[in-house]
Short mmCIF file of C-alpha atoms and ligand atoms in Angstrom, two decimals:
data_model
loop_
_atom_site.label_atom_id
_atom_site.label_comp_id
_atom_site.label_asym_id
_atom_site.label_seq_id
_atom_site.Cartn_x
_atom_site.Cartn_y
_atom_site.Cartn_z
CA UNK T 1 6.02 39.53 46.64
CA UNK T 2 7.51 42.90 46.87
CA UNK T 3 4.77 45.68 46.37
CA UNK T 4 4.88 47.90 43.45
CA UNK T 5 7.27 50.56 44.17
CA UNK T 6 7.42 54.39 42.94
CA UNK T 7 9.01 54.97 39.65
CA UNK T 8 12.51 55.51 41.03
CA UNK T 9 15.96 55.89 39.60
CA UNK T 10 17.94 52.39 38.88
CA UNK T 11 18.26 50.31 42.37
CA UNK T 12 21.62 49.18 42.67
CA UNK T 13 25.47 49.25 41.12
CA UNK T 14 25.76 47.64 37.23
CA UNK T 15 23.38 46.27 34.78
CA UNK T 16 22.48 43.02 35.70
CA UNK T 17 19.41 44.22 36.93
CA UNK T 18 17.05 45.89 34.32
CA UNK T 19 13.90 47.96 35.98
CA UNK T 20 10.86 47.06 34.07
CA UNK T 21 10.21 50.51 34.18
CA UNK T 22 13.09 50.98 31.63
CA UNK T 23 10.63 49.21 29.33
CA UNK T 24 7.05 50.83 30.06
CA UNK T 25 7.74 54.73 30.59
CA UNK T 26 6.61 56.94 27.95
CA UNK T 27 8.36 59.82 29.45
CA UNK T 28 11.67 57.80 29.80
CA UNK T 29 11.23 56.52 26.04
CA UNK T 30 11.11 59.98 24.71
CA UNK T 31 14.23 60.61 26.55
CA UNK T 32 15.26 57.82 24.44
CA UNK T 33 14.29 59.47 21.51
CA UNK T 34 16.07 62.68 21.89
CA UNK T 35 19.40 61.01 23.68
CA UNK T 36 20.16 57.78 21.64
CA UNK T 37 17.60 57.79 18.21
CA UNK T 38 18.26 61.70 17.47
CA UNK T 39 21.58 62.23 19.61
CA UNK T 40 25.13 60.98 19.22
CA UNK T 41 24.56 58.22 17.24
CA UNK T 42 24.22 56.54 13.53
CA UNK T 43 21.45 54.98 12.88
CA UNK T 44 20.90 52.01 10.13
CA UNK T 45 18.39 53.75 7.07
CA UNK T 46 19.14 51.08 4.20
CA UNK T 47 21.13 49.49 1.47
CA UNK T 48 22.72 51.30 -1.47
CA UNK T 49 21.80 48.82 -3.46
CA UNK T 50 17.86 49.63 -2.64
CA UNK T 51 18.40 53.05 -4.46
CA UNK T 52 20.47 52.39 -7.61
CA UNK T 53 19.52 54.81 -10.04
CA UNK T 54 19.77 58.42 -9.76
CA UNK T 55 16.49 59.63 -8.17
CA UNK T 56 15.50 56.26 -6.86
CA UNK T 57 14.41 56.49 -2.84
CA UNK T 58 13.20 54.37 -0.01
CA UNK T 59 11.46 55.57 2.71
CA UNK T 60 12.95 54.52 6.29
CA UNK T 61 12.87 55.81 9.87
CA UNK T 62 15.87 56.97 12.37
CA UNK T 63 13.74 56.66 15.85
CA UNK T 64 10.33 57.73 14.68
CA UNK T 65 11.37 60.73 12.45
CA UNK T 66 10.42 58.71 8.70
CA UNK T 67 13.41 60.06 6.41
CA UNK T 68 13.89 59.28 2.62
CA UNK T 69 17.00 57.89 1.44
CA UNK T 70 17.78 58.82 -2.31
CA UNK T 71 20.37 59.16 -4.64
CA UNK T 72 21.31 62.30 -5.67
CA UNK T 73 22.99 63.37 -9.31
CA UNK T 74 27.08 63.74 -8.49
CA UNK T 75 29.23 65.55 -10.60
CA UNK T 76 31.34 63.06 -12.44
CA UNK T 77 34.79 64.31 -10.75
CA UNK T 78 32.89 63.60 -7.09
CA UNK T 79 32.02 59.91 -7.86
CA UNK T 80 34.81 58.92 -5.89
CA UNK T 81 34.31 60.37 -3.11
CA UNK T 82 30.73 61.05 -2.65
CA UNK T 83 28.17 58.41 -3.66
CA UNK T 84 25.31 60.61 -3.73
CA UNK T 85 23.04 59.04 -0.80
CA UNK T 86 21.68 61.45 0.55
CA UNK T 87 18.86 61.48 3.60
CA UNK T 88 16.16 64.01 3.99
CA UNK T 89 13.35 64.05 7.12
CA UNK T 90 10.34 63.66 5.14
CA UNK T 91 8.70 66.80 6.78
CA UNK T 92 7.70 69.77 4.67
CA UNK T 93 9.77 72.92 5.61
CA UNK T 94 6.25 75.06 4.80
CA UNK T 95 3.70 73.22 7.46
CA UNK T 96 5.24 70.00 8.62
CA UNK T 97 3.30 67.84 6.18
CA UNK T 98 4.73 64.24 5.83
CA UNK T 99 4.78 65.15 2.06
CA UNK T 100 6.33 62.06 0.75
CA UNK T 101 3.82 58.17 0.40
CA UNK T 102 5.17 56.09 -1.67
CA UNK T 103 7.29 53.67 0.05
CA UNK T 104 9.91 53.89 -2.86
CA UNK T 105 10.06 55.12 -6.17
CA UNK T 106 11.98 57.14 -8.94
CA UNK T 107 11.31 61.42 -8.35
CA UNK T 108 13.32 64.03 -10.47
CA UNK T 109 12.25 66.52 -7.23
CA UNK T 110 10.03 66.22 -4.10
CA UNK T 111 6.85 68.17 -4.16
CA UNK T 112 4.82 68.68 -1.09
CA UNK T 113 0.94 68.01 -1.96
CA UNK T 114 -0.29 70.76 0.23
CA UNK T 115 1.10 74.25 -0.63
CA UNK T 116 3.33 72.75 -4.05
CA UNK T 117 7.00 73.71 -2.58
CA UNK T 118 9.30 71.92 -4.22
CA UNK T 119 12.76 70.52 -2.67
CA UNK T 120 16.17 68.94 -5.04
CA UNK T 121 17.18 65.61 -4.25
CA UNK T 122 19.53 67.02 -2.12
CA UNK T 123 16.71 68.35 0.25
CA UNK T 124 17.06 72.23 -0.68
CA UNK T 125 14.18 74.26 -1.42
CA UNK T 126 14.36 74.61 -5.03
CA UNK T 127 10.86 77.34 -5.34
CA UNK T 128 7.31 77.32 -4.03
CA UNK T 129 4.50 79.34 -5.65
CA UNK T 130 3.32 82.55 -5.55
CA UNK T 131 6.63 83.37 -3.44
CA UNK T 132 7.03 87.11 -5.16
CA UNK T 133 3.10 87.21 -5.27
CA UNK T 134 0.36 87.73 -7.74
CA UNK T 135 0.57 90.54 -10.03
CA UNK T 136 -2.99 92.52 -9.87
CA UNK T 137 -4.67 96.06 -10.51
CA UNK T 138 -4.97 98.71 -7.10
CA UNK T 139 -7.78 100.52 -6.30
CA UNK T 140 -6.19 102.99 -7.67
CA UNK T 141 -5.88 101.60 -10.76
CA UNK T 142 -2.08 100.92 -10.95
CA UNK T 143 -0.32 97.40 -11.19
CA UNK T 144 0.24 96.18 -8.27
CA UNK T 145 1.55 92.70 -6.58
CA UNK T 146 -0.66 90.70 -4.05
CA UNK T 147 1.12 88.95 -0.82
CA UNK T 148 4.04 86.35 -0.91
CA UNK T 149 7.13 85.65 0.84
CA UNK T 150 8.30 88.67 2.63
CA UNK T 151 11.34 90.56 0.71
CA UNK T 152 14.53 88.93 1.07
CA UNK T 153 13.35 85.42 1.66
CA UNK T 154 16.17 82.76 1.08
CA UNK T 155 15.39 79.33 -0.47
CA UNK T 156 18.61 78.22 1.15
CA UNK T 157 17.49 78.73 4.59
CA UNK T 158 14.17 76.87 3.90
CA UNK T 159 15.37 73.52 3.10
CA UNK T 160 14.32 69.81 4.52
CA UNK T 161 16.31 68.86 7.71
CA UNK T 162 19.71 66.36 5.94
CA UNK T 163 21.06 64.14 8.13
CA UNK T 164 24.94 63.71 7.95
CA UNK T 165 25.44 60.12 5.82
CA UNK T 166 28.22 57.69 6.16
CA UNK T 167 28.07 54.57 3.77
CA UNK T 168 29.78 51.47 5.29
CA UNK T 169 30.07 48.48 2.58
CA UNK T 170 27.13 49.74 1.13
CA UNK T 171 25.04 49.78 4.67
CA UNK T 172 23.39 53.47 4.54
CA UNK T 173 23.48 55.03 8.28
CA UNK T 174 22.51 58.67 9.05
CA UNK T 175 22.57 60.90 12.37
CA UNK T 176 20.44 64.18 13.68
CA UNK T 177 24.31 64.47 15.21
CA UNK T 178 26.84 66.73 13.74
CA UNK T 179 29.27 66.26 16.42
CA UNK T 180 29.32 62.29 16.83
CA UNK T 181 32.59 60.19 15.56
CA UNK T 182 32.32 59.27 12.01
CA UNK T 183 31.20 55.94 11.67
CA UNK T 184 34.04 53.40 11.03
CA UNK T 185 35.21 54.80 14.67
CA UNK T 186 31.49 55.05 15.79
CA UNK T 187 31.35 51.35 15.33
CA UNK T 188 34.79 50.22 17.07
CA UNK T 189 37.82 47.78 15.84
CA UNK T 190 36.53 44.89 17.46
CA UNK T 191 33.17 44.89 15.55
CA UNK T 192 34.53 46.16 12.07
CA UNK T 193 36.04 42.57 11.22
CA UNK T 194 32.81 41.06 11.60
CA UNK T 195 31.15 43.80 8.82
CA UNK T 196 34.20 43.67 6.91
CA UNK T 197 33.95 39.65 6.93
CA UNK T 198 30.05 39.89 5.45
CA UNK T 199 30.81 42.74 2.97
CA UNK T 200 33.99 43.75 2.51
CA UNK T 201 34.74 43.66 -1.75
CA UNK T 202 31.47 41.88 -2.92
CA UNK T 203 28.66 43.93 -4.30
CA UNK T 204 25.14 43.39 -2.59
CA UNK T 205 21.81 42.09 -4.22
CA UNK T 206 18.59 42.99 -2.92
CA UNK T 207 16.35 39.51 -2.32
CA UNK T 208 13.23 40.65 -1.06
CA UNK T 209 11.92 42.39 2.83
CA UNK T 210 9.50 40.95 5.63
CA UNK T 211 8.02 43.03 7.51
CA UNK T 212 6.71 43.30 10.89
CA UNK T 213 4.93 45.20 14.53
CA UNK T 214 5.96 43.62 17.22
CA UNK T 215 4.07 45.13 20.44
CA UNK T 216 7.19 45.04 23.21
CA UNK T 217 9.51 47.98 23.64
CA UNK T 218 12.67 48.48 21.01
CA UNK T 219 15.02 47.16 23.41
CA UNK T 220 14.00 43.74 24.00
CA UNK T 221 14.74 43.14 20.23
CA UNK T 222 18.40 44.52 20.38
CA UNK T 223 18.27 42.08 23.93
CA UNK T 224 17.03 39.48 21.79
CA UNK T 225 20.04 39.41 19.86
CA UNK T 226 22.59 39.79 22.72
CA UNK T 227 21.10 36.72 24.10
CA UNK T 228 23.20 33.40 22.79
CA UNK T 229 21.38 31.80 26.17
CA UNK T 230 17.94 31.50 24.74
CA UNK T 231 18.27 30.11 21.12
CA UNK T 232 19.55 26.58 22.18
CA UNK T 233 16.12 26.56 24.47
CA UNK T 234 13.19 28.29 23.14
CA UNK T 235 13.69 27.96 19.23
CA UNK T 236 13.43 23.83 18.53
CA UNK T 237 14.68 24.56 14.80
CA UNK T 238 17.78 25.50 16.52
CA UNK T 239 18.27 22.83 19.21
CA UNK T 240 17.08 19.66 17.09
CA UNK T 241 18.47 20.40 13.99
CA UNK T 242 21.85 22.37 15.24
CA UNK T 243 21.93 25.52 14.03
CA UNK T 244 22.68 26.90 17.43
CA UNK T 245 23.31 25.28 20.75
CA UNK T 246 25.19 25.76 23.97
CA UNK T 247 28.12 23.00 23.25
CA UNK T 248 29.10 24.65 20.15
CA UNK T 249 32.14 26.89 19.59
CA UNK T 250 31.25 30.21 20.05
CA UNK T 251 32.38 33.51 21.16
CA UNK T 252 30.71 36.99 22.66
CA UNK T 253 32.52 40.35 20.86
CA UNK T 254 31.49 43.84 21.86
CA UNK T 255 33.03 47.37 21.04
CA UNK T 256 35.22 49.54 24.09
CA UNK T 257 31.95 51.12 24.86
CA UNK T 258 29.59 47.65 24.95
CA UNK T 259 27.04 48.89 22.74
CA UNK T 260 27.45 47.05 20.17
CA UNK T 261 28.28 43.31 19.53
CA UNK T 262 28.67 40.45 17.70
CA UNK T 263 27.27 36.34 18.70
CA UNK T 264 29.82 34.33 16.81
CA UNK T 265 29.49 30.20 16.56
CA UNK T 266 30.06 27.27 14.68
CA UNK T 267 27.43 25.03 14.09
CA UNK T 268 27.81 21.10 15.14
CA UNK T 269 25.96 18.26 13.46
CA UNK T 270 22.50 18.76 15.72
CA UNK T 271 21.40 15.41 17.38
CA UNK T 272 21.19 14.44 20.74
CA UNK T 273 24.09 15.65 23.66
CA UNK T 274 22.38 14.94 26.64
CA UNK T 275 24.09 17.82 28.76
CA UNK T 276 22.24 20.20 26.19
CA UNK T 277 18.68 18.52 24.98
CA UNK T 278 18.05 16.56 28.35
CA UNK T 279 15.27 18.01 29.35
CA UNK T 280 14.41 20.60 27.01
CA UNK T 281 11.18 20.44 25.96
CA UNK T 282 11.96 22.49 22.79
CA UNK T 283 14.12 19.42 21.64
CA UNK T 284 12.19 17.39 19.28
CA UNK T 285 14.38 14.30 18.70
CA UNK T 286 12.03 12.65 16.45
CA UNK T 287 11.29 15.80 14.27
CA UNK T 288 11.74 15.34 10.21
CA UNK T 289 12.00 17.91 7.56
CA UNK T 290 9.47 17.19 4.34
CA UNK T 291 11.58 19.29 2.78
CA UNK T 292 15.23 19.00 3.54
CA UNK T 293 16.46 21.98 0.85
CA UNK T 294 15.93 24.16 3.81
CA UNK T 295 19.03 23.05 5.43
CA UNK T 296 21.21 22.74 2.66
CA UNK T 297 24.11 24.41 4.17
CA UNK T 298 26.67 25.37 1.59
CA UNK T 299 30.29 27.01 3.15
CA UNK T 300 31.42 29.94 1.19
CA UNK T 301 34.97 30.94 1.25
CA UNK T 302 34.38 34.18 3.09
CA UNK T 303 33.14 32.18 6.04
CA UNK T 304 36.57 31.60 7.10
CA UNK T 305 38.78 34.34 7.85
CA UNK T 306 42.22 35.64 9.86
CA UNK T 307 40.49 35.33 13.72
CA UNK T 308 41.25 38.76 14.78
CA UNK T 309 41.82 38.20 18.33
CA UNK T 310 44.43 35.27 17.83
CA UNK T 311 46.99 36.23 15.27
CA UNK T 312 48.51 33.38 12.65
CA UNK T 313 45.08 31.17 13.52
CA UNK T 314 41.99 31.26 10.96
CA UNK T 315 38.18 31.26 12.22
CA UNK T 316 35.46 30.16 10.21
CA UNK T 317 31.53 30.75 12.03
CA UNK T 318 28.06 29.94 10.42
CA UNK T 319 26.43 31.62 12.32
CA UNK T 320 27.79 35.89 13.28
CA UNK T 321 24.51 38.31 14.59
CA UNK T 322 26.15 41.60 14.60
CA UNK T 323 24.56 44.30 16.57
CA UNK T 324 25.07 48.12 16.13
CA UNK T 325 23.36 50.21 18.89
CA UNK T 326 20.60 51.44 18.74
CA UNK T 327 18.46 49.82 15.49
CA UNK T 328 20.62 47.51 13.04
CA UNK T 329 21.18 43.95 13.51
CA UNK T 330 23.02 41.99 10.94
CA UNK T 331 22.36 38.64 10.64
CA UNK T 332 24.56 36.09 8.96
CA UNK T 333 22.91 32.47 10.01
CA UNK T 334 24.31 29.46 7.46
CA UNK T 335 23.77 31.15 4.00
CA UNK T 336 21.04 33.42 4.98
CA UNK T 337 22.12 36.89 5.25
CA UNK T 338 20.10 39.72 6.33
CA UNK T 339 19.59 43.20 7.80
CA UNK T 340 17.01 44.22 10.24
CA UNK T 341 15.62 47.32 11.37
CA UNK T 342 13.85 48.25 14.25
CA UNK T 343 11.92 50.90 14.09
CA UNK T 344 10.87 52.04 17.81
CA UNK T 345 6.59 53.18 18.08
CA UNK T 346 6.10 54.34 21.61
CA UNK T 347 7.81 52.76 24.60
CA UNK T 348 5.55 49.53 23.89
CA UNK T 349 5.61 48.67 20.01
CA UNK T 350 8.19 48.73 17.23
CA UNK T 351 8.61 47.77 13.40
CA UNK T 352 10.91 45.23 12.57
CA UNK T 353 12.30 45.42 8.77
CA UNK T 354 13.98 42.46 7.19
CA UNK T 355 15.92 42.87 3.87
CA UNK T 356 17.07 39.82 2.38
CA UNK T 357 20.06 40.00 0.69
CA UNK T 358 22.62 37.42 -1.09
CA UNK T 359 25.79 38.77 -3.71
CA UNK T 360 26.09 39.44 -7.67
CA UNK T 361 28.52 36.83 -7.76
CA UNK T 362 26.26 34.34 -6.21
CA UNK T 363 25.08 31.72 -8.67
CA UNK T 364 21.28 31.13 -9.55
CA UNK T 365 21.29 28.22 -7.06
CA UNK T 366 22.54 30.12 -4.10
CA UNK T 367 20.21 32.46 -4.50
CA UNK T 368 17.74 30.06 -4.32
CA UNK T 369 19.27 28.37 -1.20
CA UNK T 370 19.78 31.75 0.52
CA UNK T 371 15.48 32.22 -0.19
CA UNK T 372 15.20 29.20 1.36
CA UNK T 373 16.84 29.40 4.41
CA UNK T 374 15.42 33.09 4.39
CA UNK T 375 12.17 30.90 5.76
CA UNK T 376 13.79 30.53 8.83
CA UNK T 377 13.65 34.40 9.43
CA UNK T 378 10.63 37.02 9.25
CA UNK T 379 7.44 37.56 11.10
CA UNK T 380 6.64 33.97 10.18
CA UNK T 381 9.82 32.26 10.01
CA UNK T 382 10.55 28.91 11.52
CA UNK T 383 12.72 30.54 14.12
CA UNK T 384 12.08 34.07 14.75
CA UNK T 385 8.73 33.82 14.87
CA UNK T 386 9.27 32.58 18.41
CA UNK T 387 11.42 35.78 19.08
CA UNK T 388 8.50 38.35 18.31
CA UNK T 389 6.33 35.64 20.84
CA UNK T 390 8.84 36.13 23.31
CA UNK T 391 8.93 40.08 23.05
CA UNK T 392 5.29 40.37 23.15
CA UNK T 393 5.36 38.10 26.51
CA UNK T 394 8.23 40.15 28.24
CA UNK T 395 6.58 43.29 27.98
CA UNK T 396 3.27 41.90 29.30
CA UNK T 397 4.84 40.69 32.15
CA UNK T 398 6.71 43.95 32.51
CA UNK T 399 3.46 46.06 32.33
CA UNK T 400 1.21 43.68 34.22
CA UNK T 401 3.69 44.28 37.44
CA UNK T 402 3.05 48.23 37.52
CA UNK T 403 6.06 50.28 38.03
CA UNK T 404 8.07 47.66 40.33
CA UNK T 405 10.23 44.83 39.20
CA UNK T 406 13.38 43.93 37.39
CA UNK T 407 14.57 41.53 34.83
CA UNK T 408 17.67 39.45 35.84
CA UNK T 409 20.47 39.13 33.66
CA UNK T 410 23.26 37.40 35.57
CA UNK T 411 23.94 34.34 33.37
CA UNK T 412 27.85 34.48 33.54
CA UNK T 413 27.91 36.78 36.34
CA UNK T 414 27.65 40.25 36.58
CA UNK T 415 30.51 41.33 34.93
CA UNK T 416 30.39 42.89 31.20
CA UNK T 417 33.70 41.27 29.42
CA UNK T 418 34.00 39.21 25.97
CA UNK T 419 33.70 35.25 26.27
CA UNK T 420 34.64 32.61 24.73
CA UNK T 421 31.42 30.41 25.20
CA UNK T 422 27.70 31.58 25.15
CA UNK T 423 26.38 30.85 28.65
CA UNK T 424 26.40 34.24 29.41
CA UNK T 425 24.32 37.45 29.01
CA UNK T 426 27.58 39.58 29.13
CA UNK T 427 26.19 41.44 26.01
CA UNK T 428 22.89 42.42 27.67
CA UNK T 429 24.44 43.52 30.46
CA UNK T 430 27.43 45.76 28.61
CA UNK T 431 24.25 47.47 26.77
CA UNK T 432 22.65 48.62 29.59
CA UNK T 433 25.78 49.67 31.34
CA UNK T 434 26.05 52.06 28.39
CA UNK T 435 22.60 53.33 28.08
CA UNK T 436 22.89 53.90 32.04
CA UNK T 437 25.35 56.40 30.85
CA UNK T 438 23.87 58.20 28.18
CA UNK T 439 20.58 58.33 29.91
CA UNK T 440 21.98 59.55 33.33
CA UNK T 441 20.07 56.84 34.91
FE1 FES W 501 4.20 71.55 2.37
FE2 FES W 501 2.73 73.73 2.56
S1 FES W 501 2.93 72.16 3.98
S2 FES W 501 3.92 73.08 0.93
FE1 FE2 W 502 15.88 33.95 19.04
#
């Protein structure tokens, strides 16, 4: 066993070969922070549909920084072309003070609890008290005005930090970053298909959240998703019943840069094929639903769309995970939709934020159907509930080595190009070739 090693710089050439310090150093994860979270990138806050109403808001996070998304009032002539979401740090301009508790709600203004100054939707500073002081008597007898602000104090320049806002098919992403691309190009031609596919035209409907803290580092989450190698092997809901396994059609997208990427696949009828369930102990051939409703797959006609990557021929997956570096994943599994959010806590925890969503069109009974399969998802659900497991495993074994060690992610080589099959960890290895380069490691 090789001995624990100084904290060094990455070993070799690639990505194939993840140090586990990339995983357990504060100093590196606040790097993180400042680089990726609060540098050139957009990160995930919410739906628009979460905030309909002018006023409503929704507390979220980009990296740890907690920011409220609202909707501001728009002039009637701007409707078109500016819907009014705007994001605010929720940070008091006065003393710092996390002003803002309630996780949502309807406000007409935000007013800090501490010292009263009051900010517009829109995040400026709209007056605070006592700024032109308290009118009182001198010694001497003559009116006179006690403190405040000091003369020629500007509201304007006293305002809550506002992110830059792009809305993408109703998907809500804001950056520190007022030099990154905007997002469309942010997100790259080879991923947009896959968003336009899920929400192109069709007006969202909010279903309901899980929540959850899973104690690994942010990473192995955005990994977890890149990974079309473990699903067919640790999840049994997947392998016995055929929601995801290695002899299915499938195909590994990722944009120019390989940050972000998309597991597409077509489910097959489950069952036994020895060359993928001999063996695996996670295949439970014997293994009965009480309730069957939970896989009562309906297609819907957006499934099946114009394959981008082989013009004239059509495509039409049940399963697309779409992830956008560094905190979104999409999930599209059968006719469960959903986003999640991770929301990084030191090098070694995060929050994980599922909103369950379906369509207005969708009829009563699809709604239903997309709640049920929703049971498959979530800190409890019948599949990810192994994921968070997982996490919490990797980074023990990560910390329990000391400052030593490396993952191995060489499943398909060590190269980081698209496939058309999912034995691979292509996509794991394409992210950390890019976060080798923004991090200078
Ligand atoms: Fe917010 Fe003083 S800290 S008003
Ligand atoms: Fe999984």
């Amino acid at each position: 066993m090789n001995a624990p090693q100084a904290l060094s710089r990455w070993a070799g050439p690639g990505s194939s070969r993840v140090p586990f310090w990339a995983y357990t150093d504060p100093a590196l994860y606040q790097r993180e922070l400042e680089k990726i979270f609060y540098g050139e990138h957009w990160c995930y806050v919410g739906l628009e549909v979460e905030i309909p109403k002018v006023g409503d808001y929704r507390l979220s996070h980009v990296g740890e920084r907690q920011v409220i998304m609202v909707r501001d009032r728009v002039a009637p002539r701007e409707r078109d072309t500016d819907p009014g979401i705007r994001v605010v740090e929720n940070r008091c301009a006065h003393r710092g003070v996390r002003f803002c508790q309630q996780q949502h709600g309807n406000a007409r203004s935000f007013v800090c609890p501490y010292h009263q100054w009051t900010y517009k939707l829109n995040g400026e500073l709209a007056g605070l008290p006592f700024k032109d002081g308290v009118p009182a008597t001198g010694e001497d007898g003559q009116p006179c005005v006690n403190g405040g602000m000091p003369e020629g104090f500007d509201l304007k320049q006293h305002g809550l930090t506002r992110l830059r806002v792009e809305v993408l098919h109703g998907l809500v992403f804001a950056t520190f970053s007022d030099t990154v691309e905007p997002l469309r190009d942010y997100l790259g031609a080879e991923v947009m298909p896959w968003l336009d596919r899920i929400f192109q035209g069709r007006q969202l409907q909010l279903l309901g959240y899980n929540r959850q803290r899973i104690p690994g580092n942010w990473k192995l989450m955005m990994e977890n998703i890149k990974d079309p190698y473990h699903p067919g092997l640790l999840h049994t809901w997947f392998v016995t019943f055929g929601l995801w396994r290695a002899d299915q059609k499938s195909r590994m997208v990722m944009d120019a840069k390989g940050r972000h990427a998309v597991m597409i696949s077509r489910r097959n009828e489950g069952g036994e094929n020895r060359t993928v369930t001999q063996g695996v102990t996670s295949f439970k051939a014997g293994m009965q639903l009480n309730d069957a409703r939970i896989l009562d797959v309906v297609p819907e006609p957006w499934w099946t769309v114009p394959d981008p990557s082989r013009p004239g021929e059509s495509i039409t997956p049940t399963v697309t995970m779409i992830t956008l570096f560094p905190s979104l994943i999409v999930q599209q599994q059968v006719n469960s939709l959903s986003t999640r959010h991770i929301v990084p806590r030191g090098e070694g925890e995060f929050d994980f934020v599922w909103t369950h969503f379906g369509f207005t069109e969708d009829t009563p009974e699809m709604t239903r159907r997309r709640l049920r399969q929703a049971n498959l998802f979530g800190p409890a659900g019948f599949v990810s509930a192994d994921d968070g497991e997982v996490i919490e495993l990797s980074q023990d074994g990560f910390r329990q080595w000391g400052q030593g060690g490396e993952t191995l992610c060489e499943l398909g080589g060590t190269g980081t190009e698209m496939t058309e099959h999912m034995v691979t960890e292509t996509l794991i290895r394409s992210m950390y070739a890019y976060w080798r380069q923004v991090m200078g490691e």
